[in-house]
PDB file of C-alpha atoms in Angstrom:
ATOM      1  CA  UNK V1302      80.423  80.333  77.090  1.00 89.00           C
ATOM      2  CA  UNK V1303      81.402  83.066  79.541  1.00 98.00           C
ATOM      3  CA  UNK V1304      83.404  85.344  78.626  1.00 98.00           C
ATOM      4  CA  UNK V1305      85.500  87.984  81.213  1.00 98.00           C
ATOM      5  CA  UNK V1306      87.129  90.909  80.013  1.00 98.00           C
ATOM      6  CA  UNK V1307      90.128  91.498  82.278  1.00 97.00           C
ATOM      7  CA  UNK V1308      92.898  93.844  83.042  1.00 96.00           C
ATOM      8  CA  UNK V1309      96.371  92.094  84.710  1.00 96.00           C
ATOM      9  CA  UNK V1310      95.536  91.882  88.603  1.00 95.00           C
ATOM     10  CA  UNK V1311      92.592  94.210  88.835  1.00 96.00           C
ATOM     11  CA  UNK V1312      88.917  93.928  90.228  1.00 96.00           C
ATOM     12  CA  UNK V1313      87.993  91.619  87.865  1.00 98.00           C
ATOM     13  CA  UNK V1314      90.507  88.722  88.919  1.00 98.00           C
ATOM     14  CA  UNK V1315      87.870  88.153  91.361  1.00 98.00           C
ATOM     15  CA  UNK V1316      85.977  86.782  88.503  1.00 98.00           C
ATOM     16  CA  UNK V1317      88.588  85.052  87.002  1.00 98.00           C
ATOM     17  CA  UNK V1318      89.921  83.417  90.366  1.00 98.00           C
ATOM     18  CA  UNK V1319      85.659  82.340  91.017  1.00 98.00           C
ATOM     19  CA  UNK V1320      85.700  80.462  87.419  1.00 98.00           C
ATOM     20  CA  UNK V1321      88.552  78.883  88.234  1.00 98.00           C
ATOM     21  CA  UNK V1322      87.737  78.241  91.835  1.00 98.00           C
ATOM     22  CA  UNK V1323      84.635  76.539  90.417  1.00 98.00           C
ATOM     23  CA  UNK V1324      86.435  74.740  87.469  1.00 97.00           C
ATOM     24  CA  UNK V1325      83.994  76.511  84.010  1.00 97.00           C
ATOM     25  CA  UNK V1326      85.206  76.694  80.999  1.00 97.00           C
ATOM     26  CA  UNK V1327      85.605  80.866  79.819  1.00 98.00           C
ATOM     27  CA  UNK V1328      86.824  83.042  77.340  1.00 98.00           C
ATOM     28  CA  UNK V1329      89.663  85.449  78.870  1.00 98.00           C
ATOM     29  CA  UNK V1330      89.800  88.463  77.115  1.00 98.00           C
ATOM     30  CA  UNK V1331      92.734  91.084  78.644  1.00 97.00           C
ATOM     31  CA  UNK V1332      92.515  94.549  78.163  1.00 96.00           C
ATOM     32  CA  UNK V1333      95.598  97.460  79.086  1.00 94.00           C
ATOM     33  CA  UNK V1334      94.774  99.187  81.570  1.00 90.00           C
ATOM     34  CA  UNK V1335      93.092 101.351  82.421  1.00 85.00           C
ATOM     35  CA  UNK V1336      90.759 100.023  79.076  1.00 93.00           C
ATOM     36  CA  UNK V1337      88.150 103.309  78.754  1.00 87.00           C
ATOM     37  CA  UNK V1338      91.738 104.921  77.454  1.00 85.00           C
ATOM     38  CA  UNK V1339      94.471 102.731  75.609  1.00 89.00           C
ATOM     39  CA  UNK V1340      91.319 100.052  74.060  1.00 94.00           C
ATOM     40  CA  UNK V1341      88.568 102.740  72.901  1.00 93.00           C
ATOM     41  CA  UNK V1342      86.403 100.217  70.983  1.00 95.00           C
ATOM     42  CA  UNK V1343      86.235  97.985  74.183  1.00 95.00           C
ATOM     43  CA  UNK V1344      83.613 101.518  75.071  1.00 96.00           C
ATOM     44  CA  UNK V1345      81.156  99.987  72.714  1.00 96.00           C
ATOM     45  CA  UNK V1346      80.893  96.720  75.153  1.00 96.00           C
ATOM     46  CA  UNK V1347      81.461  98.293  77.878  1.00 96.00           C
ATOM     47  CA  UNK V1348      80.530 102.031  78.205  1.00 95.00           C
ATOM     48  CA  UNK V1349      81.445 102.919  82.188  1.00 94.00           C
ATOM     49  CA  UNK V1350      85.161 101.476  80.527  1.00 94.00           C
ATOM     50  CA  UNK V1351      85.412  99.425  83.396  1.00 94.00           C
ATOM     51  CA  UNK V1352      86.402  95.929  83.841  1.00 97.00           C
ATOM     52  CA  UNK V1353      85.285  93.067  85.025  1.00 98.00           C
ATOM     53  CA  UNK V1354      82.394  92.899  82.225  1.00 98.00           C
ATOM     54  CA  UNK V1355      81.108  89.266  82.490  1.00 98.00           C
ATOM     55  CA  UNK V1356      79.168  87.720  79.861  1.00 98.00           C
ATOM     56  CA  UNK V1357      77.022  84.475  80.729  1.00 98.00           C
ATOM     57  CA  UNK V1358      74.831  84.397  77.300  1.00 96.00           C
ATOM     58  CA  UNK V1359      72.952  87.479  76.792  1.00 95.00           C
ATOM     59  CA  UNK V1360      73.559  88.407  80.197  1.00 97.00           C
ATOM     60  CA  UNK V1361      75.789  90.425  81.210  1.00 97.00           C
ATOM     61  CA  UNK V1362      77.235  91.760  84.741  1.00 98.00           C
ATOM     62  CA  UNK V1363      80.149  95.143  85.810  1.00 97.00           C
ATOM     63  CA  UNK V1364      80.430  94.356  89.670  1.00 97.00           C
ATOM     64  CA  UNK V1365      82.939  92.160  90.605  1.00 98.00           C
ATOM     65  CA  UNK V1366      81.483  90.900  94.353  1.00 98.00           C
ATOM     66  CA  UNK V1367      78.406  90.718  92.458  1.00 98.00           C
ATOM     67  CA  UNK V1368      79.724  88.700  89.508  1.00 98.00           C
ATOM     68  CA  UNK V1369      81.044  86.600  92.629  1.00 98.00           C
ATOM     69  CA  UNK V1370      77.991  85.864  94.248  1.00 98.00           C
ATOM     70  CA  UNK V1371      76.251  85.063  90.771  1.00 98.00           C
ATOM     71  CA  UNK V1372      78.947  82.837  89.743  1.00 98.00           C
ATOM     72  CA  UNK V1373      78.850  80.966  92.972  1.00 98.00           C
ATOM     73  CA  UNK V1374      74.641  80.945  93.251  1.00 97.00           C
ATOM     74  CA  UNK V1375      74.068  79.490  89.570  1.00 97.00           C
ATOM     75  CA  UNK V1376      77.207  77.451  89.583  1.00 97.00           C
ATOM     76  CA  UNK V1377      78.563  75.823  93.103  1.00 95.00           C
ATOM     77  CA  UNK V1378      75.378  76.013  95.181  1.00 81.00           C
ATOM     78  CA  UNK V1379      76.366  74.647  98.765  1.00 86.00           C
ATOM     79  CA  UNK V1380      80.596  75.218  98.093  1.00 94.00           C
ATOM     80  CA  UNK V1381      81.233  78.737  97.274  1.00 98.00           C
ATOM     81  CA  UNK V1382      78.384  80.571  98.178  1.00 97.00           C
ATOM     82  CA  UNK V1383      76.347  80.184 101.281  1.00 97.00           C
ATOM     83  CA  UNK V1384      72.313  79.442 101.132  1.00 96.00           C
ATOM     84  CA  UNK V1385      70.049  82.242 102.625  1.00 96.00           C
ATOM     85  CA  UNK V1386      68.963  79.206 105.029  1.00 96.00           C
ATOM     86  CA  UNK V1387      72.386  78.586 106.621  1.00 97.00           C
ATOM     87  CA  UNK V1388      73.107  80.715 109.979  1.00 98.00           C
ATOM     88  CA  UNK V1389      75.792  82.626 108.323  1.00 98.00           C
ATOM     89  CA  UNK V1390      73.828  84.182 105.388  1.00 98.00           C
ATOM     90  CA  UNK V1391      74.212  87.346 106.157  1.00 98.00           C
ATOM     91  CA  UNK V1392      77.907  87.028 107.456  1.00 98.00           C
ATOM     92  CA  UNK V1393      78.675  85.790 103.952  1.00 98.00           C
ATOM     93  CA  UNK V1394      77.034  88.709 102.258  1.00 98.00           C
ATOM     94  CA  UNK V1395      78.296  91.470 104.807  1.00 98.00           C
ATOM     95  CA  UNK V1396      82.072  90.214 104.274  1.00 98.00           C
ATOM     96  CA  UNK V1397      81.577  89.733 100.204  1.00 98.00           C
ATOM     97  CA  UNK V1398      80.347  93.265  99.871  1.00 98.00           C
ATOM     98  CA  UNK V1399      83.409  94.393 102.833  1.00 98.00           C
ATOM     99  CA  UNK V1400      86.060  93.254 100.641  1.00 98.00           C
ATOM    100  CA  UNK V1401      85.236  95.787  97.424  1.00 97.00           C
ATOM    101  CA  UNK V1402      83.153  98.703  99.402  1.00 96.00           C
ATOM    102  CA  UNK V1403      85.414  99.212 102.762  1.00 98.00           C
ATOM    103  CA  UNK V1404      88.975  97.309 101.594  1.00 98.00           C
ATOM    104  CA  UNK V1405      89.433  98.317  97.884  1.00 97.00           C
ATOM    105  CA  UNK V1406      88.006 101.732  97.993  1.00 95.00           C
ATOM    106  CA  UNK V1407      90.480 103.239 100.164  1.00 96.00           C
ATOM    107  CA  UNK V1408      93.290 101.566  98.218  1.00 96.00           C
ATOM    108  CA  UNK V1409      92.104 103.256  94.640  1.00 93.00           C
ATOM    109  CA  UNK V1410      92.654 106.677  96.280  1.00 94.00           C
ATOM    110  CA  UNK V1411      96.312 105.195  97.334  1.00 95.00           C
ATOM    111  CA  UNK V1412      96.864 103.982  93.589  1.00 90.00           C
ATOM    112  CA  UNK V1413      95.722 107.889  92.172  1.00 87.00           C
ATOM    113  CA  UNK V1414      97.657 109.881  94.601  1.00 93.00           C
ATOM    114  CA  UNK V1415     100.616 108.084  95.322  1.00 92.00           C
ATOM    115  CA  UNK V1416     101.076 105.892  91.638  1.00 86.00           C
ATOM    116  CA  UNK V1417      99.354 107.311  89.061  1.00 79.00           C
ATOM    117  CA  UNK V1418      98.708 110.987  89.360  1.00 83.00           C
ATOM    118  CA  UNK V1419     102.117 113.415  87.972  1.00 86.00           C
ATOM    119  CA  UNK V1420     104.393 114.695  90.526  1.00 90.00           C
ATOM    120  CA  UNK V1421     102.818 117.708  90.215  1.00 92.00           C
ATOM    121  CA  UNK V1422      99.750 116.415  91.334  1.00 92.00           C
ATOM    122  CA  UNK V1423     100.438 113.741  94.053  1.00 92.00           C
ATOM    123  CA  UNK V1424      99.530 113.470  97.518  1.00 94.00           C
ATOM    124  CA  UNK V1425     100.990 111.363  99.576  1.00 93.00           C
ATOM    125  CA  UNK V1426      99.234 112.684 102.843  1.00 95.00           C
ATOM    126  CA  UNK V1427      96.060 111.959 100.993  1.00 93.00           C
ATOM    127  CA  UNK V1428      97.469 108.399 100.282  1.00 95.00           C
ATOM    128  CA  UNK V1429      98.944 107.858 103.081  1.00 95.00           C
ATOM    129  CA  UNK V1430      95.787 108.412 105.209  1.00 96.00           C
ATOM    130  CA  UNK V1431      93.624 106.546 102.852  1.00 96.00           C
ATOM    131  CA  UNK V1432      96.358 103.347 103.401  1.00 97.00           C
ATOM    132  CA  UNK V1433      96.119 103.666 106.962  1.00 97.00           C
ATOM    133  CA  UNK V1434      92.186 103.709 107.128  1.00 97.00           C
ATOM    134  CA  UNK V1435      92.947 100.421 104.572  1.00 98.00           C
ATOM    135  CA  UNK V1436      94.449  99.062 107.661  1.00 98.00           C
ATOM    136  CA  UNK V1437      92.388  99.877 110.350  1.00 98.00           C
ATOM    137  CA  UNK V1438      89.458  98.433 108.447  1.00 98.00           C
ATOM    138  CA  UNK V1439      91.490  95.195 107.645  1.00 98.00           C
ATOM    139  CA  UNK V1440      92.551  94.871 111.414  1.00 98.00           C
ATOM    140  CA  UNK V1441      88.782  94.225 112.155  1.00 98.00           C
ATOM    141  CA  UNK V1442      89.496  91.040 110.348  1.00 98.00           C
ATOM    142  CA  UNK V1443      92.145  89.849 113.012  1.00 98.00           C
ATOM    143  CA  UNK V1444      90.570  88.835 116.108  1.00 98.00           C
ATOM    144  CA  UNK V1445      88.007  86.372 113.614  1.00 98.00           C
ATOM    145  CA  UNK V1446      91.072  85.037 111.677  1.00 98.00           C
ATOM    146  CA  UNK V1447      92.691  83.964 114.297  1.00 98.00           C
ATOM    147  CA  UNK V1448      90.269  81.177 115.348  1.00 98.00           C
ATOM    148  CA  UNK V1449      88.738  80.150 111.829  1.00 98.00           C
ATOM    149  CA  UNK V1450      90.663  79.759 108.354  1.00 98.00           C
ATOM    150  CA  UNK V1451      87.633  81.374 106.393  1.00 98.00           C
ATOM    151  CA  UNK V1452      85.734  84.453 106.685  1.00 98.00           C
ATOM    152  CA  UNK V1453      82.120  82.324 106.908  1.00 98.00           C
ATOM    153  CA  UNK V1454      80.395  79.656 106.703  1.00 97.00           C
ATOM    154  CA  UNK V1455      83.590  76.887 108.466  1.00 97.00           C
ATOM    155  CA  UNK V1456      84.689  76.495 104.487  1.00 98.00           C
ATOM    156  CA  UNK V1457      86.011  79.086 101.762  1.00 98.00           C
ATOM    157  CA  UNK V1458      83.549  80.583 100.204  1.00 98.00           C
ATOM    158  CA  UNK V1459      83.281  83.988  97.040  1.00 98.00           C
ATOM    159  CA  UNK V1460      83.537  86.187 100.131  1.00 98.00           C
ATOM    160  CA  UNK V1461      86.990  85.295 100.810  1.00 99.00           C
ATOM    161  CA  UNK V1462      87.594  85.882  97.087  1.00 98.00           C
ATOM    162  CA  UNK V1463      86.297  89.371  97.285  1.00 98.00           C
ATOM    163  CA  UNK V1464      88.608  89.591 100.249  1.00 98.00           C
ATOM    164  CA  UNK V1465      91.569  87.746  99.108  1.00 98.00           C
ATOM    165  CA  UNK V1466      91.456  90.352  95.895  1.00 98.00           C
ATOM    166  CA  UNK V1467      91.841  93.500  98.661  1.00 98.00           C
ATOM    167  CA  UNK V1468      95.386  91.503 100.179  1.00 98.00           C
ATOM    168  CA  UNK V1469      96.457  91.005  96.801  1.00 98.00           C
ATOM    169  CA  UNK V1470      96.218  94.408  95.973  1.00 97.00           C
ATOM    170  CA  UNK V1471      97.449  95.636  99.074  1.00 97.00           C
ATOM    171  CA  UNK V1472     100.705  93.296  98.699  1.00 96.00           C
ATOM    172  CA  UNK V1473     101.191  95.441  94.794  1.00 94.00           C
ATOM    173  CA  UNK V1474     100.865  98.468  96.941  1.00 95.00           C
ATOM    174  CA  UNK V1475     103.575  98.061  99.021  1.00 94.00           C
ATOM    175  CA  UNK V1476     101.013  97.169 102.426  1.00 97.00           C
ATOM    176  CA  UNK V1477     101.505  93.689 102.894  1.00 97.00           C
ATOM    177  CA  UNK V1478     104.382  93.996 104.870  1.00 97.00           C
ATOM    178  CA  UNK V1479     101.548  96.094 107.616  1.00 97.00           C
ATOM    179  CA  UNK V1480      99.196  93.163 107.868  1.00 98.00           C
ATOM    180  CA  UNK V1481      98.286  91.196 111.469  1.00 98.00           C
ATOM    181  CA  UNK V1482      99.774  88.217 112.047  1.00 98.00           C
ATOM    182  CA  UNK V1483      95.750  86.523 111.922  1.00 98.00           C
ATOM    183  CA  UNK V1484      95.372  88.269 108.419  1.00 98.00           C
ATOM    184  CA  UNK V1485      98.969  87.675 107.148  1.00 98.00           C
ATOM    185  CA  UNK V1486      98.568  83.822 107.585  1.00 98.00           C
ATOM    186  CA  UNK V1487      94.872  84.104 105.794  1.00 98.00           C
ATOM    187  CA  UNK V1488      96.836  85.720 103.529  1.00 98.00           C
ATOM    188  CA  UNK V1489      99.430  83.351 102.340  1.00 98.00           C
ATOM    189  CA  UNK V1490      96.286  80.032 102.965  1.00 98.00           C
ATOM    190  CA  UNK V1491      94.712  81.786  99.999  1.00 98.00           C
ATOM    191  CA  UNK V1492      97.423  82.130  97.556  1.00 98.00           C
ATOM    192  CA  UNK V1493      98.339  78.182  98.334  1.00 98.00           C
ATOM    193  CA  UNK V1494      94.559  77.700  96.818  1.00 98.00           C
ATOM    194  CA  UNK V1495      94.726  75.992  93.588  1.00 98.00           C
ATOM    195  CA  UNK V1496      91.845  78.030  91.936  1.00 98.00           C
ATOM    196  CA  UNK V1497      94.409  81.270  93.238  1.00 98.00           C
ATOM    197  CA  UNK V1498      97.483  79.786  91.670  1.00 98.00           C
ATOM    198  CA  UNK V1499      95.371  78.996  88.524  1.00 98.00           C
ATOM    199  CA  UNK V1500      93.993  82.749  88.335  1.00 98.00           C
ATOM    200  CA  UNK V1501      97.076  83.888  88.350  1.00 98.00           C
ATOM    201  CA  UNK V1502      98.632  81.712  85.564  1.00 98.00           C
ATOM    202  CA  UNK V1503      96.221  81.821  83.325  1.00 98.00           C
ATOM    203  CA  UNK V1504      96.085  85.973  83.530  1.00 97.00           C
ATOM    204  CA  UNK V1505     100.049  85.748  82.738  1.00 97.00           C
ATOM    205  CA  UNK V1506      99.117  83.173  79.761  1.00 97.00           C
ATOM    206  CA  UNK V1507      96.341  84.888  77.889  1.00 98.00           C
ATOM    207  CA  UNK V1508      98.237  88.851  78.708  1.00 97.00           C
ATOM    208  CA  UNK V1509     101.321  87.065  76.598  1.00 96.00           C
ATOM    209  CA  UNK V1510      98.883  85.756  74.034  1.00 97.00           C
ATOM    210  CA  UNK V1511      97.254  89.128  73.498  1.00 97.00           C
ATOM    211  CA  UNK V1512     100.026  91.201  73.676  1.00 95.00           C
ATOM    212  CA  UNK V1513      99.012  93.092  76.736  1.00 94.00           C
ATOM    213  CA  UNK V1514     101.590  93.728  79.141  1.00 90.00           C
ATOM    214  CA  UNK V1515     101.440  91.201  82.387  1.00 85.00           C
ATOM    215  CA  UNK V1516     102.558  94.142  85.055  1.00 82.00           C
ATOM    216  CA  UNK V1517      99.513  95.224  87.093  1.00 81.00           C
ATOM    217  CA  UNK V1518      98.361  98.385  86.848  1.00 60.00           C
ATOM    218  CA  UNK V1519     101.350  99.942  84.840  1.00 41.00           C
ATOM    219  CA  UNK V1520     102.930 103.482  85.745  1.00 37.00           C
ATOM    220  CA  UNK V1521     100.568 105.804  83.506  1.00 30.00           C
ATOM    221  CA  UNK V1522      99.763 109.571  83.734  1.00 28.00           C
ATOM    222  CA  UNK V1523      96.758 109.611  86.095  1.00 30.00           C
ATOM    223  CA  UNK V1524      95.948 113.365  84.519  1.00 30.00           C
ATOM    224  CA  UNK V1525      94.152 110.905  82.497  1.00 30.00           C
ATOM    225  CA  UNK V1526      92.864 108.427  85.026  1.00 32.00           C
ATOM    226  CA  UNK V1527      90.292 108.621  87.269  1.00 36.00           C
ATOM    227  CA  UNK V1528      90.878 105.396  89.517  1.00 35.00           C
ATOM    228  CA  UNK V1529      89.017 102.428  87.937  1.00 36.00           C
TER     229      UNK V1529
END
């Protein structure tokens, strides 16, 4: 049985979405955000105190993009992954990690300096600069998505899950209204997928059942918080 430790709409949404797309059985353990502060026993499971934490038997992983790659390669060969013999293997890996390293990173600084810090420590200019950084890098996808429905290989893959999560986070940050037309249409297509809808529903049900807030990234004082 696969077990996923997850906070609502945090990076751990990537592996949750993957699990639903593949149709795997899993146990979803919800945590308040950020778990390293609000669920101290979790540190015994993951000393980093971050999500995701995925167990597949004795195997454990904590990096969301790597988990997507693992699940795709192990459980959906030829569907959500791109094989090393396929022409788009390189672009697949590039977009898989682009979603986290290039798109999600600047958004964590927007979260911190516009939303999580107490009033006296907020730095709105920093947040605005990193929002512009995110949007500028996101715009590089516009010509590609104007010509195709998915990022690579002519099909939906784990790379779309990785980039799609960055778009979900952007929506929570109020940045979706600044998406370029093809990116906005791509985001609409992703949200219409049954796997995406199932993942959203799964986290809501699990949060309610386990007594965890279903509000993404609750507004807590960031003088106790470093971005997750």
